[in-house]
CSV table of C-alpha atoms and ligand atoms in Angstrom, one decimal:
chain,number,residue,atom,x,y,z
A,283,UNK,CA,50.9,-46.6,-8.8
A,284,UNK,CA,47.5,-45.0,-8.3
A,285,UNK,CA,44.7,-45.3,-5.7
A,286,UNK,CA,41.7,-47.1,-7.1
A,287,UNK,CA,38.4,-48.2,-5.6
A,288,UNK,CA,39.1,-51.9,-6.2
A,289,UNK,CA,41.0,-53.5,-3.4
A,290,UNK,CA,44.7,-53.8,-4.5
A,291,UNK,CA,46.2,-57.3,-4.7
A,292,UNK,CA,48.1,-58.3,-1.5
A,293,UNK,CA,51.3,-56.4,-1.0
A,294,UNK,CA,52.9,-59.5,0.4
A,295,UNK,CA,51.8,-63.1,0.3
A,296,UNK,CA,53.3,-66.2,1.9
A,297,UNK,CA,52.1,-69.5,0.5
A,298,UNK,CA,53.0,-72.5,2.6
A,299,UNK,CA,56.5,-71.3,3.2
A,300,UNK,CA,59.2,-73.3,4.9
A,301,UNK,CA,62.7,-72.0,5.6
A,302,UNK,CA,65.7,-74.1,6.8
A,303,UNK,CA,68.8,-72.6,8.3
A,304,UNK,CA,71.9,-74.8,8.8
A,305,UNK,CA,69.7,-77.9,8.2
A,306,UNK,CA,67.2,-76.9,10.8
A,307,UNK,CA,63.6,-76.0,10.0
A,308,UNK,CA,63.1,-72.4,11.2
A,309,UNK,CA,59.7,-71.5,9.5
A,310,UNK,CA,57.0,-74.1,9.0
A,311,UNK,CA,54.2,-73.9,6.4
A,312,UNK,CA,53.6,-70.2,6.8
A,313,UNK,CA,50.6,-68.8,4.9
A,314,UNK,CA,49.3,-65.3,5.2
A,315,UNK,CA,48.9,-62.2,3.1
A,316,UNK,CA,49.0,-58.5,3.8
A,317,UNK,CA,46.6,-56.1,2.1
A,318,UNK,CA,47.2,-52.5,1.1
A,319,UNK,CA,46.4,-50.0,3.8
A,320,UNK,CA,47.3,-52.6,6.5
A,321,UNK,CA,49.8,-52.7,9.3
A,322,UNK,CA,50.8,-56.2,10.4
A,323,UNK,CA,52.8,-56.8,13.6
A,324,UNK,CA,54.8,-60.0,14.1
A,325,UNK,CA,55.2,-61.0,17.7
A,326,UNK,CA,57.0,-64.0,19.2
A,327,UNK,CA,59.8,-64.8,21.6
A,328,UNK,CA,63.5,-64.6,20.7
A,329,UNK,CA,64.4,-67.2,18.1
A,330,UNK,CA,60.8,-67.8,17.0
A,331,UNK,CA,61.6,-66.8,13.4
A,332,UNK,CA,60.5,-63.1,13.1
A,333,UNK,CA,63.7,-61.9,11.4
A,334,UNK,CA,63.7,-64.9,9.1
A,335,UNK,CA,60.2,-64.3,8.1
A,336,UNK,CA,61.0,-60.6,7.2
A,337,UNK,CA,64.1,-61.6,5.3
A,338,UNK,CA,62.2,-64.2,3.4
A,339,UNK,CA,59.6,-61.6,2.4
A,340,UNK,CA,62.4,-59.5,0.8
A,341,UNK,CA,64.0,-62.5,-0.9
A,342,UNK,CA,67.0,-62.1,1.3
A,343,UNK,CA,66.4,-65.6,2.6
A,344,UNK,CA,65.8,-68.6,0.4
A,345,UNK,CA,62.7,-70.7,1.1
A,346,UNK,CA,62.9,-74.5,1.1
A,347,UNK,CA,59.2,-74.9,0.3
A,348,UNK,CA,56.3,-72.7,-0.9
A,349,UNK,CA,56.3,-69.3,-2.4
A,350,UNK,CA,56.7,-65.6,-1.4
A,351,UNK,CA,54.9,-63.1,-3.6
A,352,UNK,CA,55.6,-59.4,-3.5
A,353,UNK,CA,52.9,-57.3,-5.1
A,354,UNK,CA,51.6,-60.4,-6.8
A,355,UNK,CA,55.0,-61.5,-8.2
A,356,UNK,CA,57.3,-64.3,-6.9
A,357,UNK,CA,59.9,-62.4,-5.0
A,358,UNK,CA,62.8,-64.6,-6.4
A,359,UNK,CA,61.9,-63.4,-9.9
A,360,UNK,CA,62.4,-59.7,-9.1
A,361,UNK,CA,65.9,-58.3,-9.4
A,362,UNK,CA,67.2,-56.3,-6.5
A,363,UNK,CA,66.3,-53.0,-7.9
A,364,UNK,CA,62.7,-54.0,-8.6
A,365,UNK,CA,62.4,-55.4,-5.1
A,366,UNK,CA,63.8,-52.2,-3.6
A,367,UNK,CA,61.2,-50.2,-5.6
A,368,UNK,CA,58.5,-52.3,-4.0
A,369,UNK,CA,59.8,-52.8,-0.5
A,370,UNK,CA,62.1,-51.0,1.9
A,371,UNK,CA,63.9,-52.8,4.7
A,372,UNK,CA,64.9,-51.6,8.2
A,373,UNK,CA,67.2,-54.3,9.7
A,374,UNK,CA,67.4,-54.7,13.5
A,375,UNK,CA,70.9,-53.3,13.4
A,376,UNK,CA,73.6,-52.5,10.9
A,377,UNK,CA,77.3,-51.7,11.5
A,378,UNK,CA,78.2,-48.9,9.1
A,379,UNK,CA,81.6,-49.5,7.6
A,380,UNK,CA,82.5,-45.8,7.1
A,381,UNK,CA,81.7,-42.7,9.1
A,382,UNK,CA,79.3,-41.3,6.4
A,383,UNK,CA,77.3,-38.3,7.4
A,384,UNK,CA,73.7,-39.0,8.4
A,385,UNK,CA,72.5,-37.3,5.3
A,386,UNK,CA,74.7,-39.4,3.0
A,387,UNK,CA,73.7,-42.6,4.8
A,388,UNK,CA,70.0,-41.8,4.4
A,389,UNK,CA,70.7,-41.0,0.7
A,390,UNK,CA,71.7,-44.6,0.2
A,391,UNK,CA,68.0,-45.4,0.3
A,392,UNK,CA,67.6,-43.6,-3.0
A,393,UNK,CA,69.8,-46.1,-4.9
A,394,UNK,CA,67.0,-47.9,-6.8
A,395,UNK,CA,66.0,-44.5,-8.2
A,396,UNK,CA,69.4,-43.0,-9.0
A,397,UNK,CA,71.2,-46.3,-10.0
A,398,UNK,CA,74.8,-47.1,-9.2
A,399,UNK,CA,76.4,-44.1,-11.0
A,400,UNK,CA,73.5,-41.7,-11.3
A,401,UNK,CA,73.6,-38.4,-9.6
A,402,UNK,CA,70.9,-37.4,-7.1
A,403,UNK,CA,68.3,-35.2,-8.6
A,404,UNK,CA,65.9,-32.7,-7.0
A,405,UNK,CA,63.3,-35.4,-6.3
A,406,UNK,CA,65.9,-37.6,-4.6
A,407,UNK,CA,67.1,-34.6,-2.5
A,408,UNK,CA,63.5,-33.8,-1.4
A,409,UNK,CA,62.9,-37.4,-0.5
A,410,UNK,CA,66.0,-37.4,1.7
A,411,UNK,CA,65.2,-34.1,3.4
A,412,UNK,CA,61.6,-35.3,4.1
A,413,UNK,CA,62.9,-38.6,5.5
A,414,UNK,CA,65.4,-36.8,7.8
A,415,UNK,CA,62.6,-34.6,9.0
A,416,UNK,CA,60.2,-37.4,9.7
A,417,UNK,CA,62.9,-39.2,11.7
A,418,UNK,CA,63.7,-36.0,13.5
A,419,UNK,CA,67.3,-36.1,12.3
A,420,UNK,CA,67.6,-32.8,10.4
A,421,UNK,CA,69.8,-31.3,13.2
A,422,UNK,CA,72.0,-34.4,13.0
A,423,UNK,CA,72.3,-34.5,9.2
A,424,UNK,CA,76.0,-33.6,9.2
A,425,UNK,CA,77.0,-35.9,12.1
A,426,UNK,CA,79.0,-39.0,11.3
A,427,UNK,CA,76.9,-42.2,11.7
A,428,UNK,CA,79.6,-43.9,13.8
A,429,UNK,CA,79.2,-41.2,16.4
A,430,UNK,CA,75.5,-41.7,17.2
A,431,UNK,CA,73.7,-43.4,20.0
A,432,UNK,CA,71.9,-46.7,19.4
A,433,UNK,CA,68.5,-44.9,19.2
A,434,UNK,CA,69.8,-42.2,16.8
A,435,UNK,CA,71.3,-44.9,14.6
A,436,UNK,CA,68.0,-46.8,14.5
A,437,UNK,CA,66.3,-43.6,13.4
A,438,UNK,CA,68.9,-43.2,10.6
A,439,UNK,CA,68.0,-46.7,9.3
A,440,UNK,CA,64.3,-45.7,9.6
A,441,UNK,CA,65.0,-42.5,7.6
A,442,UNK,CA,66.9,-44.5,4.9
A,443,UNK,CA,63.9,-46.8,4.6
A,444,UNK,CA,61.5,-43.9,4.3
A,445,UNK,CA,63.8,-42.2,1.7
A,446,UNK,CA,63.5,-45.3,-0.5
A,447,UNK,CA,59.9,-44.3,-1.2
A,448,UNK,CA,58.7,-47.9,-1.5
A,449,UNK,CA,55.0,-48.6,-0.8
A,450,UNK,CA,55.8,-51.6,1.5
A,451,UNK,CA,57.9,-51.1,4.6
A,452,UNK,CA,59.4,-54.1,6.4
A,453,UNK,CA,60.9,-53.3,9.8
A,454,UNK,CA,62.7,-55.6,12.2
A,455,UNK,CA,62.1,-54.3,15.7
A,456,UNK,CA,62.3,-50.7,14.7
A,457,UNK,CA,61.5,-49.4,18.2
A,458,UNK,CA,63.9,-51.5,20.2
A,459,UNK,CA,66.5,-48.8,20.9
A,460,UNK,CA,64.0,-45.8,21.1
A,461,UNK,CA,62.8,-44.1,24.2
A,462,UNK,CA,59.1,-44.3,24.8
A,463,UNK,CA,58.3,-41.0,23.2
A,464,UNK,CA,60.1,-41.8,19.9
A,465,UNK,CA,58.4,-45.2,19.9
A,466,UNK,CA,55.0,-43.6,19.9
A,467,UNK,CA,56.0,-41.0,17.4
A,468,UNK,CA,57.4,-43.6,15.0
A,469,UNK,CA,54.3,-45.8,15.3
A,470,UNK,CA,52.1,-42.8,14.7
A,471,UNK,CA,54.0,-42.0,11.5
A,472,UNK,CA,53.8,-45.6,10.3
A,473,UNK,CA,50.1,-45.6,11.1
A,474,UNK,CA,49.7,-42.5,8.9
A,475,UNK,CA,51.9,-44.0,6.2
A,476,UNK,CA,49.6,-47.0,5.8
A,477,UNK,CA,46.4,-45.0,6.1
A,478,UNK,CA,47.5,-42.5,3.4
A,479,UNK,CA,47.2,-44.9,0.5
A,480,UNK,CA,45.7,-48.3,-0.1
A,481,UNK,CA,48.9,-49.2,-2.0
A,482,UNK,CA,50.9,-49.0,1.1
A,483,UNK,CA,51.5,-51.5,3.9
A,484,UNK,CA,53.8,-52.0,6.9
A,485,UNK,CA,55.0,-55.2,8.4
A,486,UNK,CA,57.0,-55.0,11.5
A,487,UNK,CA,58.3,-57.2,14.3
A,488,UNK,CA,57.9,-55.8,17.7
A,489,UNK,CA,58.5,-56.9,21.3
A,490,UNK,CA,56.2,-54.5,23.0
A,491,UNK,CA,52.7,-56.0,22.9
A,492,UNK,CA,51.2,-52.7,23.8
A,493,UNK,CA,52.6,-51.0,20.7
A,494,UNK,CA,51.3,-53.9,18.6
A,495,UNK,CA,47.8,-53.7,20.3
A,496,UNK,CA,47.7,-50.0,19.8
A,497,UNK,CA,48.7,-49.7,16.2
A,498,UNK,CA,48.6,-53.0,14.3
A,499,UNK,CA,45.5,-53.9,12.3
A,500,UNK,CA,46.5,-57.6,12.8
A,501,UNK,CA,49.0,-59.5,14.8
A,502,UNK,CA,50.8,-62.6,13.5
A,503,UNK,CA,51.9,-64.7,16.5
A,504,UNK,CA,55.0,-66.8,15.9
A,505,UNK,CA,56.1,-69.6,18.2
A,506,UNK,CA,58.8,-72.0,17.1
A,507,UNK,CA,58.5,-70.8,13.5
A,508,UNK,CA,54.8,-71.5,13.3
A,509,UNK,CA,52.0,-69.1,13.0
A,510,UNK,CA,49.9,-69.8,16.1
A,511,UNK,CA,47.4,-67.0,15.7
A,512,UNK,CA,46.6,-64.3,13.2
A,513,UNK,CA,44.0,-61.6,13.7
A,514,UNK,CA,43.2,-58.3,15.2
A,515,UNK,CA,44.6,-57.3,18.6
A,516,UNK,CA,41.1,-57.6,20.1
A,517,UNK,CA,40.7,-61.1,18.7
A,518,UNK,CA,44.2,-62.5,19.4
A,519,UNK,CA,45.5,-60.8,22.6
A,520,UNK,CA,44.4,-63.1,25.5
A,521,UNK,CA,46.0,-63.9,28.8
A,522,UNK,CA,46.2,-67.5,27.8
A,523,UNK,CA,48.0,-66.9,24.5
A,524,UNK,CA,50.5,-64.5,26.1
A,525,UNK,CA,51.2,-67.3,28.6
A,526,UNK,CA,51.5,-70.0,26.0
A,527,UNK,CA,53.7,-68.0,23.6
A,528,UNK,CA,55.8,-66.0,26.0
A,529,UNK,CA,55.5,-68.0,29.2
A,530,UNK,CA,54.6,-64.9,31.2
A,531,UNK,CA,51.7,-64.1,33.4
A,532,UNK,CA,50.1,-60.9,32.1
A,533,UNK,CA,46.7,-59.2,32.5
A,534,UNK,CA,44.8,-57.9,29.5
A,535,UNK,CA,42.7,-54.8,29.9
A,536,UNK,CA,40.0,-54.1,27.2
A,537,UNK,CA,38.2,-50.8,26.9
A,538,UNK,CA,36.5,-48.9,24.1
A,539,UNK,CA,38.1,-51.0,21.3
A,540,UNK,CA,41.6,-50.7,22.9
A,541,UNK,CA,43.6,-53.5,24.4
A,542,UNK,CA,46.4,-53.1,26.9
A,543,UNK,CA,48.7,-55.7,28.3
A,544,UNK,CA,50.3,-55.5,31.7
A,545,UNK,CA,52.7,-58.2,32.8
A,546,UNK,CA,52.4,-59.3,36.4
A,547,UNK,CA,55.4,-59.8,38.6
A,548,UNK,CA,55.8,-63.6,39.1
A,549,UNK,CA,54.2,-64.3,42.5
A,550,UNK,CA,56.8,-64.6,45.3
A,551,UNK,CA,55.8,-68.2,45.6
A,552,UNK,CA,57.4,-68.8,42.2
A,553,UNK,CA,60.5,-66.8,42.9
A,554,UNK,CA,61.1,-68.7,46.2
A,555,UNK,CA,59.9,-67.7,49.6
A,556,UNK,CA,60.8,-64.3,50.9
A,557,UNK,CA,60.5,-64.3,54.7
A,558,UNK,CA,57.7,-62.0,55.8
A,559,UNK,CA,56.7,-60.8,52.4
A,560,UNK,CA,53.3,-59.0,52.3
A,561,UNK,CA,50.7,-58.2,49.6
A,562,UNK,CA,51.0,-54.4,49.6
A,563,UNK,CA,48.7,-52.2,47.6
A,564,UNK,CA,50.0,-48.7,46.8
A,565,UNK,CA,47.8,-45.8,45.9
A,566,UNK,CA,50.0,-43.3,44.1
A,567,UNK,CA,50.4,-41.3,41.0
A,568,UNK,CA,52.5,-38.6,39.4
A,569,UNK,CA,55.7,-40.0,40.7
A,570,UNK,CA,54.6,-39.9,44.4
A,571,UNK,CA,55.1,-43.7,44.6
A,572,UNK,CA,58.4,-44.2,42.8
A,573,UNK,CA,60.7,-44.6,45.8
A,574,UNK,CA,58.2,-46.7,47.7
A,575,UNK,CA,57.4,-49.0,44.8
A,576,UNK,CA,61.0,-49.6,44.1
A,577,UNK,CA,61.7,-50.2,47.8
A,578,UNK,CA,58.8,-52.6,48.2
A,579,UNK,CA,59.8,-54.7,45.2
A,580,UNK,CA,63.5,-54.8,46.3
A,581,UNK,CA,62.3,-56.2,49.7
A,582,UNK,CA,60.5,-59.0,48.0
A,583,UNK,CA,56.9,-57.8,48.7
A,584,UNK,CA,54.1,-58.7,46.4
A,585,UNK,CA,53.2,-55.2,45.2
A,586,UNK,CA,50.1,-53.9,43.4
A,587,UNK,CA,49.4,-50.3,42.5
A,588,UNK,CA,46.5,-48.4,41.1
A,589,UNK,CA,44.4,-47.2,39.6
A,590,UNK,CA,47.0,-45.5,37.5
A,591,UNK,CA,46.6,-43.6,34.2
A,592,UNK,CA,48.6,-44.9,31.3
A,593,UNK,CA,51.9,-42.9,30.8
A,594,UNK,CA,51.7,-41.5,34.4
A,595,UNK,CA,55.2,-41.6,35.7
A,596,UNK,CA,54.2,-44.0,38.5
A,597,UNK,CA,52.6,-46.2,35.8
A,598,UNK,CA,55.9,-46.2,33.9
A,599,UNK,CA,57.7,-47.2,37.1
A,600,UNK,CA,55.2,-50.0,37.6
A,601,UNK,CA,55.7,-51.2,34.1
A,602,UNK,CA,59.5,-51.3,34.6
A,603,UNK,CA,59.1,-53.1,37.9
A,604,UNK,CA,56.4,-55.5,36.6
A,605,UNK,CA,53.9,-54.2,39.2
A,606,UNK,CA,50.4,-55.1,38.2
A,607,UNK,CA,47.3,-53.0,38.8
A,608,UNK,CA,44.3,-51.5,37.1
A,609,UNK,CA,45.0,-48.9,34.4
A,610,UNK,CA,43.0,-46.1,32.9
A,611,UNK,CA,43.4,-44.2,29.7
A,612,UNK,CA,45.4,-41.0,30.0
A,613,UNK,CA,43.5,-38.0,31.4
A,614,UNK,CA,40.2,-40.0,31.6
A,615,UNK,CA,37.9,-40.4,34.6
A,616,UNK,CA,38.2,-43.8,36.3
A,617,UNK,CA,35.4,-45.9,35.0
A,618,UNK,CA,33.2,-48.2,37.2
A,619,UNK,CA,34.7,-51.3,35.6
A,620,UNK,CA,38.2,-50.2,36.5
A,621,UNK,CA,37.1,-49.3,40.0
A,622,UNK,CA,35.7,-52.8,40.4
A,623,UNK,CA,39.1,-54.2,39.4
A,624,UNK,CA,40.7,-51.9,41.9
A,625,UNK,CA,38.5,-53.0,44.7
A,626,UNK,CA,39.3,-56.7,43.9
A,627,UNK,CA,43.0,-55.9,44.3
A,628,UNK,CA,42.4,-54.0,47.5
A,629,UNK,CA,40.4,-57.0,48.9
A,630,UNK,CA,43.3,-59.3,48.2
A,631,UNK,CA,45.9,-57.0,49.7
A,632,UNK,CA,47.2,-57.3,53.3
A,633,UNK,CA,48.5,-53.7,53.6
A,634,UNK,CA,47.5,-50.4,51.9
A,635,UNK,CA,49.8,-47.5,51.5
A,636,UNK,CA,48.7,-44.1,50.3
A,637,UNK,CA,51.7,-42.3,48.8
A,638,UNK,CA,52.0,-38.5,49.1
A,639,UNK,CA,50.0,-38.0,46.0
A,640,UNK,CA,48.1,-35.0,44.6
A,641,UNK,CA,44.4,-35.7,44.7
A,642,UNK,CA,42.1,-34.3,42.0
A,643,UNK,CA,38.8,-35.3,40.5
A,644,UNK,CA,40.6,-37.8,38.2
A,645,UNK,CA,42.0,-40.0,41.1
A,646,UNK,CA,39.7,-39.2,44.1
A,647,UNK,CA,38.0,-42.6,43.3
A,648,UNK,CA,41.2,-44.4,44.4
A,649,UNK,CA,40.8,-43.1,48.0
A,650,UNK,CA,37.1,-43.8,48.0
A,651,UNK,CA,37.7,-47.3,46.8
A,652,UNK,CA,40.0,-47.9,49.8
A,653,UNK,CA,37.3,-46.9,52.4
A,654,UNK,CA,35.7,-50.4,52.9
A,655,UNK,CA,39.1,-52.1,53.1
A,656,UNK,CA,40.8,-50.1,55.9
A,657,UNK,CA,39.2,-51.9,58.8
A,658,UNK,CA,41.2,-55.1,59.4
A,659,UNK,CA,44.0,-54.0,57.2
A,660,UNK,CA,47.0,-51.8,58.2
A,661,UNK,CA,46.7,-48.6,56.1
A,662,UNK,CA,49.3,-46.0,56.0
A,663,UNK,CA,49.4,-42.4,54.7
A,664,UNK,CA,53.1,-42.1,53.7
A,665,UNK,CA,54.5,-38.7,54.7
A,666,UNK,CA,51.2,-37.2,55.9
A,667,UNK,CA,47.6,-36.9,55.0
A,668,UNK,CA,46.7,-34.9,51.9
A,669,UNK,CA,46.0,-31.3,53.2
A,670,UNK,CA,44.9,-28.2,51.2
A,671,UNK,CA,48.2,-28.2,49.4
A,672,UNK,CA,47.4,-31.6,47.8
A,673,UNK,CA,43.6,-31.6,47.7
A,674,UNK,CA,42.4,-30.3,44.4
A,675,UNK,CA,38.8,-31.6,44.8
A,676,UNK,CA,37.4,-28.7,46.8
A,677,UNK,CA,37.7,-30.5,50.1
A,678,UNK,CA,36.3,-33.9,49.0
A,679,UNK,CA,39.6,-35.6,49.3
A,680,UNK,CA,40.2,-34.2,52.8
A,681,UNK,CA,36.8,-35.6,53.8
A,682,UNK,CA,37.6,-39.1,52.4
A,683,UNK,CA,41.0,-39.0,54.2
A,684,UNK,CA,39.4,-38.1,57.5
A,685,UNK,CA,37.1,-41.1,57.0
A,686,UNK,CA,40.1,-43.3,56.2
A,687,UNK,CA,41.8,-42.0,59.4
A,688,UNK,CA,38.6,-42.7,61.5
A,689,UNK,CA,38.7,-46.3,60.1
A,690,UNK,CA,42.2,-46.8,61.3
A,691,UNK,CA,44.6,-45.4,58.7
A,692,UNK,CA,47.8,-44.0,60.3
A,693,UNK,CA,50.5,-41.5,59.1
A,694,UNK,CA,54.0,-42.8,58.7
A,695,UNK,CA,56.8,-40.4,57.8
A,696,UNK,CA,59.9,-42.7,58.0
A,697,UNK,CA,60.1,-45.1,55.1
A,698,UNK,CA,62.7,-47.3,56.8
A,699,UNK,CA,60.6,-47.8,59.9
A,700,UNK,CA,57.6,-48.6,57.6
A,701,UNK,CA,59.6,-51.3,55.8
A,702,UNK,CA,60.6,-52.8,59.2
A,703,UNK,CA,57.0,-52.7,60.5
A,704,UNK,CA,55.8,-54.5,57.4
A,705,UNK,CA,57.7,-57.6,58.2
A,706,UNK,CA,57.1,-57.6,61.9
A,707,UNK,CA,55.0,-60.7,62.8
A,708,UNK,CA,51.3,-59.7,63.1
A,709,UNK,CA,51.9,-56.3,61.6
A,710,UNK,CA,49.8,-56.8,58.6
A,711,UNK,CA,47.4,-59.6,59.4
A,712,UNK,CA,45.4,-58.5,62.4
A,713,UNK,CA,42.6,-55.9,62.5
A,714,UNK,CA,43.4,-52.6,64.1
A,715,UNK,CA,41.2,-50.6,66.4
A,716,UNK,CA,40.0,-47.5,64.7
A,717,UNK,CA,42.2,-44.6,65.6
A,718,UNK,CA,40.6,-41.5,67.0
A,719,UNK,CA,40.8,-38.6,64.5
A,720,UNK,CA,43.2,-36.0,65.9
A,721,UNK,CA,45.7,-33.8,64.2
A,722,UNK,CA,45.9,-35.5,60.8
A,723,UNK,CA,49.6,-34.8,60.7
A,724,UNK,CA,50.2,-36.6,63.9
A,725,UNK,CA,53.1,-38.9,63.4
A,726,UNK,CA,52.6,-42.5,64.4
A,727,UNK,CA,55.3,-44.9,65.3
A,728,UNK,CA,54.6,-47.9,63.0
A,729,UNK,CA,56.2,-50.2,65.5
A,730,UNK,CA,53.6,-49.1,68.1
A,731,UNK,CA,50.9,-49.9,65.6
A,732,UNK,CA,52.2,-53.4,65.4
A,733,UNK,CA,52.1,-53.7,69.1
A,734,UNK,CA,48.5,-52.5,69.2
A,735,UNK,CA,47.6,-55.1,66.6
A,736,UNK,CA,48.7,-58.0,68.8
B,949,LIG,P1,63.7,-63.9,15.9
B,949,LIG,O1,63.8,-62.8,15.0
B,949,LIG,O2,62.3,-64.3,16.2
B,949,LIG,O3,64.5,-63.7,17.2
B,949,LIG,P2,65.3,-65.4,14.0
B,949,LIG,O4,64.5,-65.4,12.8
B,949,LIG,O5,66.4,-64.5,14.1
B,949,LIG,O6,64.3,-65.3,15.3
B,949,LIG,O7,65.8,-66.9,14.2
B,949,LIG,C1,65.0,-68.0,14.1
B,949,LIG,C2,65.9,-69.3,14.4
B,949,LIG,O8,66.8,-69.4,13.4
B,949,LIG,C3,66.6,-69.2,15.7
B,949,LIG,O9,66.6,-70.5,16.3
B,949,LIG,C4,68.0,-68.8,15.3
B,949,LIG,O10,69.0,-69.3,16.2
B,949,LIG,C5,68.1,-69.5,13.9
B,949,LIG,N1,69.0,-68.8,13.0
B,949,LIG,C6,69.0,-67.5,12.7
B,949,LIG,N2,69.9,-67.2,11.8
B,949,LIG,C7,70.6,-68.3,11.6
B,949,LIG,C8,71.7,-68.6,10.7
B,949,LIG,N3,72.3,-67.7,10.0
B,949,LIG,N4,72.1,-69.9,10.7
B,949,LIG,C9,71.5,-70.9,11.5
B,949,LIG,N5,70.5,-70.6,12.3
B,949,LIG,C10,70.0,-69.4,12.4
């Protein structure tokens, strides 16, 4: 196959495809095509038909209506070897029968080239070595496949698919067992794979909407076996669609051509009443908020956090705990739009907590945003006010903190007492008198603060 200027025919085409399993319709009138150079992500809840769609694409699943075409030919007219030369398949999981070495397992991907009894030639060997390297498995190549972790085994299946050398890759949740770093590395590789030739295409099912947003050219949304949307992430990712398809409340953040999704924790009202729960906004970053965020969620508070930079360790904690809040791209300055979103969240909060974070030019805005909201709202500096050891703004952060203190922010050192104070009646709903600025490290008894507020 060669690259030409004319657009290649679709790598895959579904024409009004129905699939039935055990007498039940699982896919309904699916029609779409995937062009060369494209990455298509399939998203949908469990049981929506993603695996069935991918298996049908490979001819592993019979259709009851319509037609599937692979590289312009009906898939059911291609023999298994021809199919394997066109398309490689990475299943969700596979239980290896024997304890083959990783290298031998990956070599199985070369079967359409070497045939059943053929010996591996130099080209096959090179393809296997390359695939092992891409999947970062070279150091594991002599290990037995039965003695690998779930993530390592997933990378073995990925390497086997790469070794096959087919221009179309079909991958069923290829990132489900991978840690976040491998997830990004695999998606980057797949991105390069499709961009390197207009003959190539990638179709993958994925649960992480953010990976789909970041890397897919288009997203096919499946619900109950039907395609409910098909288009670019920018076009198709909306709060309403996420709610309709997945039944979850999620925010969608758009910026500079990028889309990011952040699920919100169901409001406490939906989870049932938690006595004394408060809307607590946490200003944190770099792991300074981890213990606090966890503790607040465990106590049933409605927690927000921000603004956080994507991939910051506190942002990862927030994602795990479903804590919403404004997000910014990694290492970028916080934009005015994000600050406006932050101020909206601050305005809705009942309590503000400033974790013992490092303050630099990249996050000073978070403290400045809090200034108008301190009066009338209990505001705590957890474990002290940022001093010279945590102020990397040439003193600007210290000035803002002094202003926050003048407006009533207090220092709290004891997390347990803080949690207790939060649920004390009146602790978070009445305005406080501004506190005179004294020694910024002066420890306040949060209980006394509640008394003052009465
Ligand atoms: P997804 O990949 O989106 O989780 P699947 O394609 O695996 O969804 O499944 C779609 C539907 O088909 C589900 O309702 C599932 O229970 C059903 N299903 C899957 N495999 C079979 C099977 N072998 N026999 C009968 N029903 C099946």
